[in-house]
Coordinates of C-alpha atoms in Angstrom, one line a residue:
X69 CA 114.3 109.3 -56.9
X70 CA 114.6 107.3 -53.8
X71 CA 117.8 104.5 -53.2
X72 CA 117.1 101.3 -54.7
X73 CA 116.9 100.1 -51.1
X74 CA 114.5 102.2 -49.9
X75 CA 112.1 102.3 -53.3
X76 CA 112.4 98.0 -52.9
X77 CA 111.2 98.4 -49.5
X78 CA 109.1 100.7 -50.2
X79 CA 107.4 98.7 -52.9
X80 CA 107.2 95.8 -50.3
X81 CA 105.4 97.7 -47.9
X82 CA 102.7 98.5 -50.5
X83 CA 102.1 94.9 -51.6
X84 CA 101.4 94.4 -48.2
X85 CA 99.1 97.3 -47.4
X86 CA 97.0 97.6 -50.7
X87 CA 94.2 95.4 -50.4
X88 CA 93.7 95.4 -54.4
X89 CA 97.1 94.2 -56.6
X90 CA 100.9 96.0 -57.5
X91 CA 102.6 94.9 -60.3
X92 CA 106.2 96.0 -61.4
X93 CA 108.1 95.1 -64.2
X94 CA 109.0 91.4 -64.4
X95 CA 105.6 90.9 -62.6
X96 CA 103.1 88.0 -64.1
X97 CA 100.2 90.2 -65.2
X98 CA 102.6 93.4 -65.3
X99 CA 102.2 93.3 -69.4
X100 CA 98.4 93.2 -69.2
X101 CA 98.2 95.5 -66.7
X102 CA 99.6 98.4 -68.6
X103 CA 98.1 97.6 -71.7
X104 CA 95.3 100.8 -73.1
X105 CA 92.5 101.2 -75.4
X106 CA 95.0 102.7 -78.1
X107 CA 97.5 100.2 -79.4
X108 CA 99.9 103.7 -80.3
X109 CA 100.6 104.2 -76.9
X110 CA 103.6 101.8 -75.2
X111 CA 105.0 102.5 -71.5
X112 CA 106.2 100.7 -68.7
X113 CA 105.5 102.3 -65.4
X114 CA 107.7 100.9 -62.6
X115 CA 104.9 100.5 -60.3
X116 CA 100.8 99.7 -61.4
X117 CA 98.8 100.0 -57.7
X118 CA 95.2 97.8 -58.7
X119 CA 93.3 99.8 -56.3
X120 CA 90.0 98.7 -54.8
X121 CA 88.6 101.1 -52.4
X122 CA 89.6 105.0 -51.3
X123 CA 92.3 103.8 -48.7
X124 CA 93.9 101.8 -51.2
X125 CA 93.9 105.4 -53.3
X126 CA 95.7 107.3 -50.8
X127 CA 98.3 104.6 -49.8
X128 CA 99.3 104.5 -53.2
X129 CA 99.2 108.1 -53.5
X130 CA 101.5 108.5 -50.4
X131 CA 104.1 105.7 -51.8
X132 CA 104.4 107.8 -55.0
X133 CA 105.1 110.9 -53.2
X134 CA 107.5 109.2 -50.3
X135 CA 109.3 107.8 -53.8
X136 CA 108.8 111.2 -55.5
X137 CA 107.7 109.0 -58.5
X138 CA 105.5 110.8 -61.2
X139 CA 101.8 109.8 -60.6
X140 CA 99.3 109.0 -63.7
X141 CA 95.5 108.4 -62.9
X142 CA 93.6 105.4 -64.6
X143 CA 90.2 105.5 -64.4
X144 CA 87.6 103.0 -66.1
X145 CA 87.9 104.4 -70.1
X146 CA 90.0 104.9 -72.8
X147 CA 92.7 107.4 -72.2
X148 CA 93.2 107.6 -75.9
X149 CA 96.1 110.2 -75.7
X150 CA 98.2 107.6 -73.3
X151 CA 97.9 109.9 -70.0
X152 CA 96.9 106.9 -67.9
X153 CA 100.3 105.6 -68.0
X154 CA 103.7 106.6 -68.1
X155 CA 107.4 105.3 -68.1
X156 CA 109.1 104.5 -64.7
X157 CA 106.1 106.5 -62.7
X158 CA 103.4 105.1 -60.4
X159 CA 100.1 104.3 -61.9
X160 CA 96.7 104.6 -59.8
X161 CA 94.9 102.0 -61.8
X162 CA 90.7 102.6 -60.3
X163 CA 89.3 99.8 -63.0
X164 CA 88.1 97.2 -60.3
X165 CA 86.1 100.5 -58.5
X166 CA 83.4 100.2 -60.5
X167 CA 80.4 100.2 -57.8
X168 CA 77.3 102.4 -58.8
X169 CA 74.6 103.0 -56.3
X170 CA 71.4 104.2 -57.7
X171 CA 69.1 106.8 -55.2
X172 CA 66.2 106.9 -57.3
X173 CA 64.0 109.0 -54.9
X174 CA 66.7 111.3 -54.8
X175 CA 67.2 110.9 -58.6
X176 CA 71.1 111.0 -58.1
X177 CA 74.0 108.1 -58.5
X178 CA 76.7 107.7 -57.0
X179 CA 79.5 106.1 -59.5
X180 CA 82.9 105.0 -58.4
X181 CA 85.7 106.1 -60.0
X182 CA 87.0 103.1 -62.3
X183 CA 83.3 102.6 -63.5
X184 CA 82.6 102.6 -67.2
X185 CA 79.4 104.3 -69.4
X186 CA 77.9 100.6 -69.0
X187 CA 78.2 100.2 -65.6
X188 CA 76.3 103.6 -65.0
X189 CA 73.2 103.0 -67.6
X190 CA 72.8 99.4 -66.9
X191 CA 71.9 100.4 -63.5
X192 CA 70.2 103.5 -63.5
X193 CA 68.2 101.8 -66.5
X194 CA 65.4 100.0 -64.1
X195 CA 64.6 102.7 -62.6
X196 CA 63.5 104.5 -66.0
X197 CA 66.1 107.2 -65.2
X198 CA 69.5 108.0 -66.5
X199 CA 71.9 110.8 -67.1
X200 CA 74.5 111.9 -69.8
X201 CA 76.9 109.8 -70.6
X202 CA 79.3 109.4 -73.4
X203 CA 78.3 107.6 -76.7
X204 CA 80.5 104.6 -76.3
X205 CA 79.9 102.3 -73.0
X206 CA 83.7 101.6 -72.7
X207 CA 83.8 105.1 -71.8
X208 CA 85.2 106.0 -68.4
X209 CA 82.8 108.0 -66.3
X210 CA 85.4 109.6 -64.0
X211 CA 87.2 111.3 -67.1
X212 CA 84.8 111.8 -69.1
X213 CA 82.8 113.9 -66.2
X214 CA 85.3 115.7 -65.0
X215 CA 86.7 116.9 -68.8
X216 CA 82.9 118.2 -69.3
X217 CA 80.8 115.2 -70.8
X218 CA 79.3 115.6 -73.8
X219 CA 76.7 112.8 -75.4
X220 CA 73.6 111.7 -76.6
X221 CA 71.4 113.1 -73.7
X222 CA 73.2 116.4 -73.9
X223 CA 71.0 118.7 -75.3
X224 CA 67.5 117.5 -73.0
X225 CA 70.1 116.7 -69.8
X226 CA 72.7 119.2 -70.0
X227 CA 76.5 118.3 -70.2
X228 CA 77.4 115.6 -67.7
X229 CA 79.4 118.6 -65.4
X230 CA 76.3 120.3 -65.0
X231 CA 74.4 117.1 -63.5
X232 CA 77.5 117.1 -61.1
X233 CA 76.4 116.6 -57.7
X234 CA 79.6 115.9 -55.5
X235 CA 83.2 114.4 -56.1
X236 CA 85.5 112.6 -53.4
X237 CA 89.3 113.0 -53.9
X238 CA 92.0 112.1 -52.8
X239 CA 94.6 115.1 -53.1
X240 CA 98.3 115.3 -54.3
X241 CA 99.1 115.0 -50.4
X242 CA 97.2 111.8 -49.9
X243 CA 94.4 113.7 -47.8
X244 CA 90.4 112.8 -48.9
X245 CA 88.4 115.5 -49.9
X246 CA 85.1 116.0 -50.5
X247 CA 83.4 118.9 -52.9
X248 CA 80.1 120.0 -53.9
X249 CA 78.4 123.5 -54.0
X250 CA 78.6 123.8 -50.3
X251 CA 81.7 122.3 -49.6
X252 CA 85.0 123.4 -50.5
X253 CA 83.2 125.0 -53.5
X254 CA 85.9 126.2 -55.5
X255 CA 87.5 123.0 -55.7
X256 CA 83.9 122.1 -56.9
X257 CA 84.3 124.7 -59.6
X258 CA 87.4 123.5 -60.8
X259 CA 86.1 120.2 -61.0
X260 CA 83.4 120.9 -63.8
X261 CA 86.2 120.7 -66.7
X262 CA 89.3 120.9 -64.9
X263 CA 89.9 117.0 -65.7
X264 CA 91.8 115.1 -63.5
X265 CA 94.5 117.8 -62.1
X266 CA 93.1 118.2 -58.8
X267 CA 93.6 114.7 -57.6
X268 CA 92.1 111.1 -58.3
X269 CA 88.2 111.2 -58.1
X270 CA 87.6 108.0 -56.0
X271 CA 83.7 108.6 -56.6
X272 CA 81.3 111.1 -58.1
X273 CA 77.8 111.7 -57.6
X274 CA 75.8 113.0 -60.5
X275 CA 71.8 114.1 -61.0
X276 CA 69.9 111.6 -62.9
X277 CA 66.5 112.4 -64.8
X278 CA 63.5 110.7 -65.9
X279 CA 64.1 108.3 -69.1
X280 CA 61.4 106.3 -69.6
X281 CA 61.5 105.6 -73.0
X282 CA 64.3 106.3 -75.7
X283 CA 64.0 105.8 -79.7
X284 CA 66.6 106.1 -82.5
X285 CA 66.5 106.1 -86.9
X286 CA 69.5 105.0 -87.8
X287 CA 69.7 105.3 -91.3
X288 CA 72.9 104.5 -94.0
X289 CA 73.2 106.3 -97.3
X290 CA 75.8 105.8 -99.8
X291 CA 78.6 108.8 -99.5
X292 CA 77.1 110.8 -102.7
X293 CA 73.9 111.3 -100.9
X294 CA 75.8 112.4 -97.6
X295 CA 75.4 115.8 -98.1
X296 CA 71.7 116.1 -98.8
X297 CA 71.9 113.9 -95.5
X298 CA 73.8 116.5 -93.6
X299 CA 71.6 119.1 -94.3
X300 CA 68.2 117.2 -93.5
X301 CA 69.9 115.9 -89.7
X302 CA 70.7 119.8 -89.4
X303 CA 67.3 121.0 -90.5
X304 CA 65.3 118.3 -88.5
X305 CA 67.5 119.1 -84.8
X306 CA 67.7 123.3 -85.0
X307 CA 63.7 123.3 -85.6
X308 CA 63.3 120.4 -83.8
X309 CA 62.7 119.9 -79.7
X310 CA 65.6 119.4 -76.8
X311 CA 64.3 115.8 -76.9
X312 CA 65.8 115.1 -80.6
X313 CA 69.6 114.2 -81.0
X314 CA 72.3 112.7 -82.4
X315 CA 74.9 113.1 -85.4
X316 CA 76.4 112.2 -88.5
X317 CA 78.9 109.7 -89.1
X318 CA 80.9 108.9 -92.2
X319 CA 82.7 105.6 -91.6
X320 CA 83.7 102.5 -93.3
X321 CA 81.2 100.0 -93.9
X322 CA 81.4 96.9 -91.5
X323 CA 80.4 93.0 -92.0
X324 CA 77.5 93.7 -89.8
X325 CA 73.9 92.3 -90.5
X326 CA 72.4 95.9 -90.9
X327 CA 74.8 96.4 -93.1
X328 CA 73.7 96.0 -96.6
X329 CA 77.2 93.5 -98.8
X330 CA 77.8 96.4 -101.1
X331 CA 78.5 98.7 -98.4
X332 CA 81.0 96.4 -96.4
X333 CA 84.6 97.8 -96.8
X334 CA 83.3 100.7 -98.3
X335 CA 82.6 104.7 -97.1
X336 CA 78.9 105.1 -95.8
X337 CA 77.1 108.1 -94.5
X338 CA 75.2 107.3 -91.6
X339 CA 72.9 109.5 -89.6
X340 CA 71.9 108.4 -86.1
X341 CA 68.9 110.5 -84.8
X342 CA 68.3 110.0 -81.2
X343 CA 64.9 111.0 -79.4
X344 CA 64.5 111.0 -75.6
X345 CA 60.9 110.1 -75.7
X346 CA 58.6 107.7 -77.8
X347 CA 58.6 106.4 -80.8
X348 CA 56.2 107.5 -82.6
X349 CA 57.2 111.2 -81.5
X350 CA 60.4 110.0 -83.1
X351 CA 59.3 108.8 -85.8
X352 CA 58.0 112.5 -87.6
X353 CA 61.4 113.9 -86.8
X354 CA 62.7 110.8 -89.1
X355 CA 60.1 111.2 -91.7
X356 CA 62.5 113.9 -93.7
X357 CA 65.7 111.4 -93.6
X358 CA 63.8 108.3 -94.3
X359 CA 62.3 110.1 -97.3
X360 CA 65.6 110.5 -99.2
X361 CA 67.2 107.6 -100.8
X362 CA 69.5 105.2 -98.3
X363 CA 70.3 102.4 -98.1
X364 CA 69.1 100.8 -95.0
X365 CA 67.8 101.9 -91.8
X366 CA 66.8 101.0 -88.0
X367 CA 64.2 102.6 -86.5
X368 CA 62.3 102.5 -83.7
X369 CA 62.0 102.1 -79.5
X370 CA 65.6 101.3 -78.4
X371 CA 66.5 101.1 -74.2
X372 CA 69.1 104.2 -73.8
X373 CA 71.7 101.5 -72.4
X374 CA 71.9 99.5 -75.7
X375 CA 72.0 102.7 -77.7
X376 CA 75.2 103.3 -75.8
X377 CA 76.9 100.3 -77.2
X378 CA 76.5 101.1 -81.2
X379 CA 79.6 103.1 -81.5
X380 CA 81.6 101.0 -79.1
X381 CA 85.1 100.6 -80.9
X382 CA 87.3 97.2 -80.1
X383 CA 90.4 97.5 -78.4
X384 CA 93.9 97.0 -79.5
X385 CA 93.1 99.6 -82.5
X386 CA 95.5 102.9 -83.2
X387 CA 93.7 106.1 -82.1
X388 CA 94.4 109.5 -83.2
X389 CA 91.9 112.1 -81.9
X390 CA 90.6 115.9 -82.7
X391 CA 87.6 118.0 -82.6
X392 CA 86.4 121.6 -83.7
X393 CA 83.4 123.6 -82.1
X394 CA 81.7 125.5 -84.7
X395 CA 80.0 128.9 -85.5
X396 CA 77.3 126.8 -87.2
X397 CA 76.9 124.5 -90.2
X398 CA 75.9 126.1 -93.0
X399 CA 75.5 125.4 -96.2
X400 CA 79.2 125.9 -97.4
X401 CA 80.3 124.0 -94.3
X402 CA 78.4 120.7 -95.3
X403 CA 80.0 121.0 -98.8
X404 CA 83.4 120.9 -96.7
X405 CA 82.7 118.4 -94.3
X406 CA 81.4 115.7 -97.0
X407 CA 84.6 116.7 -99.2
X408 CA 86.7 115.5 -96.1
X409 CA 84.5 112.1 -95.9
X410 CA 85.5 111.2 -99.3
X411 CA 89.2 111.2 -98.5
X412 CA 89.2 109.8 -95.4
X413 CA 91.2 106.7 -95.1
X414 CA 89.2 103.9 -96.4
X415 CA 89.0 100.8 -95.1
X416 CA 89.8 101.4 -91.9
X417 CA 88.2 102.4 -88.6
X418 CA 88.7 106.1 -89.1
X419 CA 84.9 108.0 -88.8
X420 CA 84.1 111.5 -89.7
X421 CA 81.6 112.6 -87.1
X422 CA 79.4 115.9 -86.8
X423 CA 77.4 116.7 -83.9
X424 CA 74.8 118.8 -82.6
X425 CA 74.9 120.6 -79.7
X426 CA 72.0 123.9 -78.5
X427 CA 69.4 123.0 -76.2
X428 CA 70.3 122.3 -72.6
X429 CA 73.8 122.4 -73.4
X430 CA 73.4 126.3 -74.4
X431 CA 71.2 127.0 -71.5
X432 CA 73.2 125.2 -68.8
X433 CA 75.4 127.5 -66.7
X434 CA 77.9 129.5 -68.1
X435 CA 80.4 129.7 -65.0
X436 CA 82.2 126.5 -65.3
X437 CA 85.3 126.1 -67.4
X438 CA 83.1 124.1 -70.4
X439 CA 83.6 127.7 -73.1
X440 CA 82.3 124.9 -76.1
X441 CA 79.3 125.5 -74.8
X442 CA 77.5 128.2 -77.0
X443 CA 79.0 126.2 -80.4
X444 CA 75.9 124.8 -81.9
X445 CA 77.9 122.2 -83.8
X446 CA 81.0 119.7 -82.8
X447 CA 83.2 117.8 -85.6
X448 CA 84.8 115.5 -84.6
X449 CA 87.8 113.7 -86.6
X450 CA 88.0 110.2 -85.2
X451 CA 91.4 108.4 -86.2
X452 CA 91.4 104.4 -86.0
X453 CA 93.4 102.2 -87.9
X454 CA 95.2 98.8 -86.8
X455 CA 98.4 98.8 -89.3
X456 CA 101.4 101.1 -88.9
X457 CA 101.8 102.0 -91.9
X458 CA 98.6 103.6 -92.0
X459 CA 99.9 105.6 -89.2
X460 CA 101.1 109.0 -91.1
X461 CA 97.9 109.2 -93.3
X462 CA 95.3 108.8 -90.7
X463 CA 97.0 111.1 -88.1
X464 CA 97.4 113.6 -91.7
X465 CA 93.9 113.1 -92.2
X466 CA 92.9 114.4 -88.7
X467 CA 95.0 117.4 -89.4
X468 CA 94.0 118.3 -92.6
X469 CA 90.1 117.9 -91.1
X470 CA 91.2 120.5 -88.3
X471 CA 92.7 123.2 -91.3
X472 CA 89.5 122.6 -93.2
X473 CA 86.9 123.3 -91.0
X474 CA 88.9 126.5 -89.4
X475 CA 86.9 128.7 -91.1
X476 CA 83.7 127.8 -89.0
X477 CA 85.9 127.5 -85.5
X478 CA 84.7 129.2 -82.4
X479 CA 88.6 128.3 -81.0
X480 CA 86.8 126.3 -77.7
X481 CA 87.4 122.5 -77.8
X482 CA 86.3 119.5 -75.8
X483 CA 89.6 118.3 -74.1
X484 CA 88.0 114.5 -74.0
X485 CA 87.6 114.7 -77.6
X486 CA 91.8 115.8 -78.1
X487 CA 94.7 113.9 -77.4
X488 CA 98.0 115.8 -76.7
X489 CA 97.9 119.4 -79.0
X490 CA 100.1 121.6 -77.0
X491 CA 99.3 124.1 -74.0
X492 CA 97.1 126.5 -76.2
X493 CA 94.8 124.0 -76.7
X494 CA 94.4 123.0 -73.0
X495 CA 93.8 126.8 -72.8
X496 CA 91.5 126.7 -75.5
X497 CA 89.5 124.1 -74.0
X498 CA 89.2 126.0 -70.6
X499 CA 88.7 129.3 -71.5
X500 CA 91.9 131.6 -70.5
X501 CA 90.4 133.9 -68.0
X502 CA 88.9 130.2 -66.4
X503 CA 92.1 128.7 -67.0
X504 CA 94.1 131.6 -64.7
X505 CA 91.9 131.3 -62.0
X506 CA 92.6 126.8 -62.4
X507 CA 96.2 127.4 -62.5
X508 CA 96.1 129.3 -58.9
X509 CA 93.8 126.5 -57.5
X510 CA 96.3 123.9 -58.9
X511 CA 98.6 125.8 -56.8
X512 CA 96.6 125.5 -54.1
X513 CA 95.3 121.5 -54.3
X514 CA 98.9 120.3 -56.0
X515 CA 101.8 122.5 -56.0
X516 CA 104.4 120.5 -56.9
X517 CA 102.1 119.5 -59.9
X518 CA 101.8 115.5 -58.9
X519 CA 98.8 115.2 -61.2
X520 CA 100.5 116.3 -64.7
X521 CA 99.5 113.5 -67.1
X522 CA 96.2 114.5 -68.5
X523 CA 95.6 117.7 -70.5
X524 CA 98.1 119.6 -67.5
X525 CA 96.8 122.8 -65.4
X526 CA 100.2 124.6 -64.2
X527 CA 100.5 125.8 -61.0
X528 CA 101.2 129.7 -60.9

């Protein structure tokens, strides 16, 4: 660590040179500055650099490293496990990059890096095109593309890495960098997965396809039903077209208008079905769910960009995270799953999620670090509570979800869908032979491992 004299003038220098803000401890706005998505998480970097453009980017990046202070990224999103922040670090905040310039002969976007889900749809949606994205429109682009990018338009679009047309970065050295296929096309490699290890993504282009029309069922069925539920979704999406998605959701029942007063504060079963085309295609892939008995139910022609915002989640909750990739859902399986519904903890935010994958996610390329992608299903343990004390049974719960379901585990995991599980699952979520071959690019890109808050790729 530099001499108190040197980091003050030091800090000086870069309120003067960054065009956006810096705040340090003591700072008006310093509080709301380092405030995240997930209540759990509580530390106070000594230096928050509100970046605004790419030169901003790298003289942050060079103040860190002239300071040798540790370096965490923060992109648009949620950083549920914390890794945006850290204590007495630097803190690359990108939230006021948030330009997205649509090339709609080109069918491509270019998104900057502190841009949210919403930013993205809302303006590729004019254009009748769009491109997946995650299911909540808080989500961070940056992150979430770079960790792989699952979502509703998965199985017709691919995962969001394989839409991946270029990234900008700035490096651990402060240099800018460009990647795609053609340049520096390892780097480009290591990019589709590899998170945010290789340096801050200042902006990312990805491929955009035609959207003209998008139409849900969403339909809500008492918890005794849920399995018979389960098994219909499943039935309707493996015989059903790339074109149908979506997933099941066990959560607790909110004061919302569609939801019916003897549901509120109570567990409900719902089954979104998703269909990236008309509605009345849509509407004989619902037939089977509609026919069994629910509760209540939306259905019909619904612009992608609002479909983004159902599952958005207020912030200022407690977050605990997990996720499975399975061999398949059987049967036995759903019997499991709906057990685990019933003892989730009720009423809070927690939700039980199961979700399809196959199509276009199975038949996208197979080189990139993304080894979840042959798992026909995803579960996905959702922790959200707002009280403490609820704090040891919803993080149990999560757990126990993760021990249940092992039997049907293919070992691969979505790192966006994780918080912090150890090295083996970082591994796990790379592939090892992928993640050997990461480590001796780290090496390469960021030696001295500057870029280590995020689910870390060690230099060898």
């Amino acid at each position: 660590m530099a001499s108190r004299s040197k980091a003050g003038a030091a800090l000086d220098a870069l309120r003067e040179d960054l065009s956006g803000d810096v705040f340090a401890p003591g700072d008006f706005g310093y509080d709301d500055a380092r405030g995240v998505f997930n209540a759990m998480i509580d530390r106070r970097p000594a230096v928050i650099a509100q970046c605004v453009d790419e030169d901003d980017v790298v003289r942050a990046v060079r103040f860190g490293r002239e300071l040798d202070l540790h370096i965490a990224v923060r992109g648009g999103g949620h950083s549920v496990a914390g890794m945006a922040l850290n204590d007495n670090g630097l803190v690359v905040d990108l939230r006021h990059m948030r330009a997205v310039t649509v090339h709609p002969a080109a069918e491509a976007v270019r998104i900057a890096g502190g841009a949210t889900m919403s930013d993205l749809d809302r303006a590729t949606e004019p254009f009748g095109l769009a491109t997946t994205g995650g299911r909540a429109s808080t989500t961070g682009v940056g992150g979430f593309v770079l960790g792989g990018g699952t979502g509703w338009l998965d199985r017709c679009c691919g995962l969001a890495v394989d839409n991946l047309l270029g990234v900008e970065l700035v490096t651990a050295d402060g240099s800018q960098v460009h990647a795609n296929a053609d340049e520096n096309p390892d780097l480009f490699w290591a990019l589709h997965g590899g998170g945010g290890n290789f340096g801050v993504a200042t902006a990312i282009t990805l491929k955009l396809h035609e959207l003209p029309e998008f139409a849900i069922a969403m339909v809500l069925y008492r918890p005794e039903f849920g399995p018979e539920a389960v098994r219909t979704f499943r039935d309707v999406v493996e015989s059903g077209p790339d074109e149908v998605g979506g997933g099941v959701i066990h959560f607790t029942g909110p004061p919302e208008e569609f939801v019916p007063p003897s549901l509120v504060g109570a567990l409900v079963c719902g089954v979104l079905l998703t269909y990236a085309g008309a509605e009345q295609d849509m509407r004989k892939y619902a037939e089977p769910l509609l026919a069994l008995p629910h509760e209540a139910e939306i259905v019909g022609a619904r612009p992608y960009a609002d479909v983004q915002c159902l599952l958005d989640d207020p912030p200022g909750m407690r977050h605990y995270w997990s996720a499975e990739y399975l061999t398949g859902a059987p049967d036995d399986f759903v019997d499991v799953y709906s057990a685990e519904a019933r003892t989730m903890p009720v009423p809070t935010g927690t939700q039980h999620a199961l979700f399809p994958q196959g199509g276009a996610i199975a038949a996208g390329p197979h080189e990139y670090p993304v080894p979840y992608r042959d798992a026909p299903w995803a579960i996905h343990p959702y922790g959200m509570w707002e009280d403490p004390a609820d704090d040891e049974r919803c993080v149990q719960w999560v757990r126990d979800v993760r021990t249940d379901v092992r039997p049907w585990s293919t070992g691969a995991v979505y790192l966006n869908f994780i918080g912090a599980e150890g090295q083996e699952r970082v591994i796990a979520g790379l592939g090892a032979d992928n993640y050997r071959r990461l480590a001796a690019l780290k090496r390469q890109y960021d030696p001295d491992n500057v870029f280590r808050f995020n689910h870390n790729i060690k230099p060898t």
